Tab-separated table of C-alpha atoms in Angstrom:
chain	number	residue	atom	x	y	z
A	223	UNK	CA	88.390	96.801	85.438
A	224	UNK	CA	89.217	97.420	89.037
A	225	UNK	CA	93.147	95.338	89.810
A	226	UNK	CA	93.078	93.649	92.929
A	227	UNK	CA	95.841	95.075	95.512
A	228	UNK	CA	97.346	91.481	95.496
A	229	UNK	CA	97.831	91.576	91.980
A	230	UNK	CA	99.613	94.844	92.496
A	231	UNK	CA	101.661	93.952	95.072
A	232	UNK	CA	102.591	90.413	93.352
A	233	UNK	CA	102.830	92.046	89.985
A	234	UNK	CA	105.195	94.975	91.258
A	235	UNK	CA	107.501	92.547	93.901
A	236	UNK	CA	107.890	89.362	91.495
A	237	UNK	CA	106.692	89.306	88.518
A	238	UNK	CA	107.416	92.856	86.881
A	239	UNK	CA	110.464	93.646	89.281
A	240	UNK	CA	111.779	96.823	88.465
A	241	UNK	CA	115.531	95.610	88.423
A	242	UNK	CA	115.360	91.936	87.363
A	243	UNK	CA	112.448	92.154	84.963
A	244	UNK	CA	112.040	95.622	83.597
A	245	UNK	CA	116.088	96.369	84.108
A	246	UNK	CA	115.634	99.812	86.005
A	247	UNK	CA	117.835	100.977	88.504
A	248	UNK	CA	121.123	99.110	87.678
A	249	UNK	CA	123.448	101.615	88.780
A	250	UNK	CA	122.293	100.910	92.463
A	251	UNK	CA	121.758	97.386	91.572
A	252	UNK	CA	125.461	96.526	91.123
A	253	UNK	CA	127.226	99.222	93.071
A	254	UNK	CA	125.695	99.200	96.309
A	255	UNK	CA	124.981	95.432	96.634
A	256	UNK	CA	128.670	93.970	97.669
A	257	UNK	CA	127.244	94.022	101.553
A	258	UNK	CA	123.587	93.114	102.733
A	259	UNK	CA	123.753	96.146	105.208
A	260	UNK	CA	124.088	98.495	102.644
A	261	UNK	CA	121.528	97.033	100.303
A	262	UNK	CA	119.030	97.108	103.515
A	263	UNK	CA	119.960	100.879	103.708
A	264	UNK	CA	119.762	101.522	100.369
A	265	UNK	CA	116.662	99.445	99.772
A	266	UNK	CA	115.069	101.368	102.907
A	267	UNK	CA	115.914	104.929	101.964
A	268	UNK	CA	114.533	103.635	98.303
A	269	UNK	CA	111.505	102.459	99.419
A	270	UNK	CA	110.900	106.086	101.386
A	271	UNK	CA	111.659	108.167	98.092
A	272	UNK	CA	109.441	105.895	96.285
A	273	UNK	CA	106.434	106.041	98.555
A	274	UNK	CA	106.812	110.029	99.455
A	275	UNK	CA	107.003	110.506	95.372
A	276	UNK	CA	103.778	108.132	94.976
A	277	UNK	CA	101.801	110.447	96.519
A	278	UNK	CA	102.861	113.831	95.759
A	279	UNK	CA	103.634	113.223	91.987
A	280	UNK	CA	99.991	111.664	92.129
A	281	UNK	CA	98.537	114.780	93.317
A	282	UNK	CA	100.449	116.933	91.146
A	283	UNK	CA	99.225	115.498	88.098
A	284	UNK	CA	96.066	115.257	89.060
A	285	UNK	CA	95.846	118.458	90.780
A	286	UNK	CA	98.158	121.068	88.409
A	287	UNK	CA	99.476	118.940	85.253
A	288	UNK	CA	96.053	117.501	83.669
A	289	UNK	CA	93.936	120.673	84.650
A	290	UNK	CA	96.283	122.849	82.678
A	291	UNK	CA	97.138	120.438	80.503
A	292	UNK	CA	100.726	120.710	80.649
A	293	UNK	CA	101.229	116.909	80.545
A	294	UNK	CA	104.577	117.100	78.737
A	295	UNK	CA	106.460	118.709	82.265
A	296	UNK	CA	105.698	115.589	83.713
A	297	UNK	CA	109.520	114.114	83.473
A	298	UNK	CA	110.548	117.444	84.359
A	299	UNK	CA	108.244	117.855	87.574
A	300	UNK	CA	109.011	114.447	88.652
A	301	UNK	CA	112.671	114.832	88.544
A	302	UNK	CA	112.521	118.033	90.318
A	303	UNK	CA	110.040	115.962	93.746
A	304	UNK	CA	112.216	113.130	93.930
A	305	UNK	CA	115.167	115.327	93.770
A	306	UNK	CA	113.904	117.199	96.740
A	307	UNK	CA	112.740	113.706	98.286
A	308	UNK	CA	116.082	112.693	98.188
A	309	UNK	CA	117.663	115.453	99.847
A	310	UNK	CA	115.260	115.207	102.740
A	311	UNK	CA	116.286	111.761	102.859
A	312	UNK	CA	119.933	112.356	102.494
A	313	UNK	CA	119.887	115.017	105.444
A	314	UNK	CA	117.668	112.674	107.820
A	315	UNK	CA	120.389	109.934	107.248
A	316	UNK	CA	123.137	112.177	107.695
A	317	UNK	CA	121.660	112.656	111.369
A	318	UNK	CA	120.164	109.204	112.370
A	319	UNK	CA	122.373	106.772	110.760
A	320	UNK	CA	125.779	108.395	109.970
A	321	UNK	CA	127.485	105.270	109.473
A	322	UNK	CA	124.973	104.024	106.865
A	323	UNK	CA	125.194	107.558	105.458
A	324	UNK	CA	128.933	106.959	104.811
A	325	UNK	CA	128.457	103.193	103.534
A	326	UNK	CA	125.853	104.327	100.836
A	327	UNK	CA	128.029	107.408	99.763
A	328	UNK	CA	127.408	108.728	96.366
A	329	UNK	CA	125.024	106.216	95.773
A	330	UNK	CA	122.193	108.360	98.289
A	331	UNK	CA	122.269	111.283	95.690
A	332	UNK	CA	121.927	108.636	92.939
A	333	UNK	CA	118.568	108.132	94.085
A	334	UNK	CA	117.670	111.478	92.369
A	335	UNK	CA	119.111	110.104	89.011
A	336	UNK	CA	117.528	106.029	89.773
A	337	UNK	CA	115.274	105.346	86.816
A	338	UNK	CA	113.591	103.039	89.123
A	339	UNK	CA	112.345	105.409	91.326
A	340	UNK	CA	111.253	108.149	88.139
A	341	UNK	CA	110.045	104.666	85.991
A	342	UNK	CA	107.859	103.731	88.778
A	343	UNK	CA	106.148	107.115	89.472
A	344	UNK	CA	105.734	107.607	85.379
A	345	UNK	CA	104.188	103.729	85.394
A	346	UNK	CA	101.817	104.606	87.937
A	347	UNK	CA	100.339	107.668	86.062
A	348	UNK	CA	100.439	105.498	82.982
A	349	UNK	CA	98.963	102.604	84.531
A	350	UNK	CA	96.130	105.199	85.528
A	351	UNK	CA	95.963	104.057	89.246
A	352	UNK	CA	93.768	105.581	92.265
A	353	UNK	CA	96.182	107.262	94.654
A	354	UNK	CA	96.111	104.410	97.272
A	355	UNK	CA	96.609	101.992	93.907
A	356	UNK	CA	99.461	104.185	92.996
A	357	UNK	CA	101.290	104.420	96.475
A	358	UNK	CA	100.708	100.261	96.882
A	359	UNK	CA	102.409	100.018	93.231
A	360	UNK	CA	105.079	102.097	94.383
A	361	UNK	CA	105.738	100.475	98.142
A	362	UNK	CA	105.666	96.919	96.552
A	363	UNK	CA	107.876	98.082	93.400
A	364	UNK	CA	110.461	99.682	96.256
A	365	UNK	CA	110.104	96.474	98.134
A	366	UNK	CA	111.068	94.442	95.126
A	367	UNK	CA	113.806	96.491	94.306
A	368	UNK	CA	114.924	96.433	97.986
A	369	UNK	CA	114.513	92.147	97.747
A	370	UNK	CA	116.569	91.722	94.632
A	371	UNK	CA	119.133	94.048	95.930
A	372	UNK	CA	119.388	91.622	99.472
A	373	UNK	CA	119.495	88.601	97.694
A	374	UNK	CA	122.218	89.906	95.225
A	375	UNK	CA	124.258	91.272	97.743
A	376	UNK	CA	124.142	87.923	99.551
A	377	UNK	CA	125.218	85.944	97.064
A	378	UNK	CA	128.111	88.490	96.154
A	379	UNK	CA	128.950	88.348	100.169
A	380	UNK	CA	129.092	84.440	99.682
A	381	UNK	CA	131.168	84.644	96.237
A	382	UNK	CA	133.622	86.124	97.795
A	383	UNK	CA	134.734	83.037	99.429
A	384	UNK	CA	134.136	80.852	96.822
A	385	UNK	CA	136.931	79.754	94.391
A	386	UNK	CA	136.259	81.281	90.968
A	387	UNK	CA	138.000	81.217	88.373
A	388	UNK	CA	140.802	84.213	88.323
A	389	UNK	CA	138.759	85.282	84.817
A	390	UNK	CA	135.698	85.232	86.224
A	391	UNK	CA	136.148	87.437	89.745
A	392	UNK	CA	134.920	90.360	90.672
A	393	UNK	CA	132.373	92.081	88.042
A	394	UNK	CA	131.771	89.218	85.333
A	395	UNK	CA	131.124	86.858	88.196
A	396	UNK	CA	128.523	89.642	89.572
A	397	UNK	CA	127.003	90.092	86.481
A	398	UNK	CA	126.654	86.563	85.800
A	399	UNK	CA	124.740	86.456	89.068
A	400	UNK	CA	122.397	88.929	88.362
A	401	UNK	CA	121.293	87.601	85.188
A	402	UNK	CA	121.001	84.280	86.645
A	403	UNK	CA	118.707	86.250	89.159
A	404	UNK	CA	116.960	87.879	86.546
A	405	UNK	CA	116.117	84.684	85.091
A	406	UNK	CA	114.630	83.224	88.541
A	407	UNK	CA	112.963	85.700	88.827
A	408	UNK	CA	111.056	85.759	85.488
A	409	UNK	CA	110.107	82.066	86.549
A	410	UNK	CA	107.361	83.828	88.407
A	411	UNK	CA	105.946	85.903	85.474
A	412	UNK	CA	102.961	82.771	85.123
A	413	UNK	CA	101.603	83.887	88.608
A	414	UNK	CA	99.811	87.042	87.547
């Protein structure tokens, strides 16, 4: 049964987000969403790794992995492509955008480590997508990662002038947030 790219694209942003439904990539989630400028960045730069990795971890286990049937490197292989993604990314940054390149900090190597971005690109071989399926399904999964950073990082931007309770500031107020995120967003798991 062929999946429709809206389903995809719905599916990946809303309904199976990668941080507030399937809980991937909450390292980033929570450490690089206390300003909506850095969440852009980081959502941006995310986005990039994930759609660059799309494609060449789609061809590599088409191309090398399957043929010689060395299926079980696939963790390994992927690591090592998003790991050299990254540092691409981290050196174009560095260039363009140093401010946003000192904002994100140690968060722009994280990307190597993100279980988001290695949980997408082992969903989409699992999910046994066409390349194009694969690098929509990666694009919209980036894009909801990138959304649910934004919104948290706007709501932590607007806690922080918002009396709460001397208990309840800083990181139990933040994760209190997300899950009340998470759960708005798993409102939308009847769509698809």
């Amino acid at each position: 049964m062929e999946i429709s790219y809206f389903a995809i694209i719905i599916g990946a942003i809303f309904v199976n987000n990668v941080v507030l439904a399937q809980f991937l990539g909450i390292c980033p989630f929570l450490g690089v969403s206390s300003k909506v400028e850095t969440a852009l960045g980081m959502g941006a730069a995310v986005t990039f790794v994930m759609a660059l990795s799309s494609v060449v971890v789609w061809l590599i286990q088409t191309c090398i992995l399957v043929p010689l049937h060395i299926e079980y490197m696939q963790t390994i292989v992927f690591i090592l492509v998003i790991a050299s993604l990254v540092q691409m990314v981290e050196i174009i940054l560095k260039k363009v955008s140093p401010s946003l390149y000192q904002a994100l900090g140690i968060f722009l190597p994280l990307i190597t480590t993100n279980c988001a971005v290695l949980g997408v690109a082992i969903l989409m071989i699992q999910k046994e997508l066409s390349l194009l399926q694969g690098v929509v399904y990666s694009v919209s999964a980036a894009v909801g990662f990138a959304l649910a950073l934004v919104i948290f990082a706007g709501l932590r931007e607007r806690l922080e002038f918002e009396e709460v309770p001397e208990a309840f500031r800083g990181v139990p107020i933040a994760l209190i947030t997300a899950s009340i995120l998470a759960m708005a967003f798993m409102g939308f798991s009847g769509l698809v």
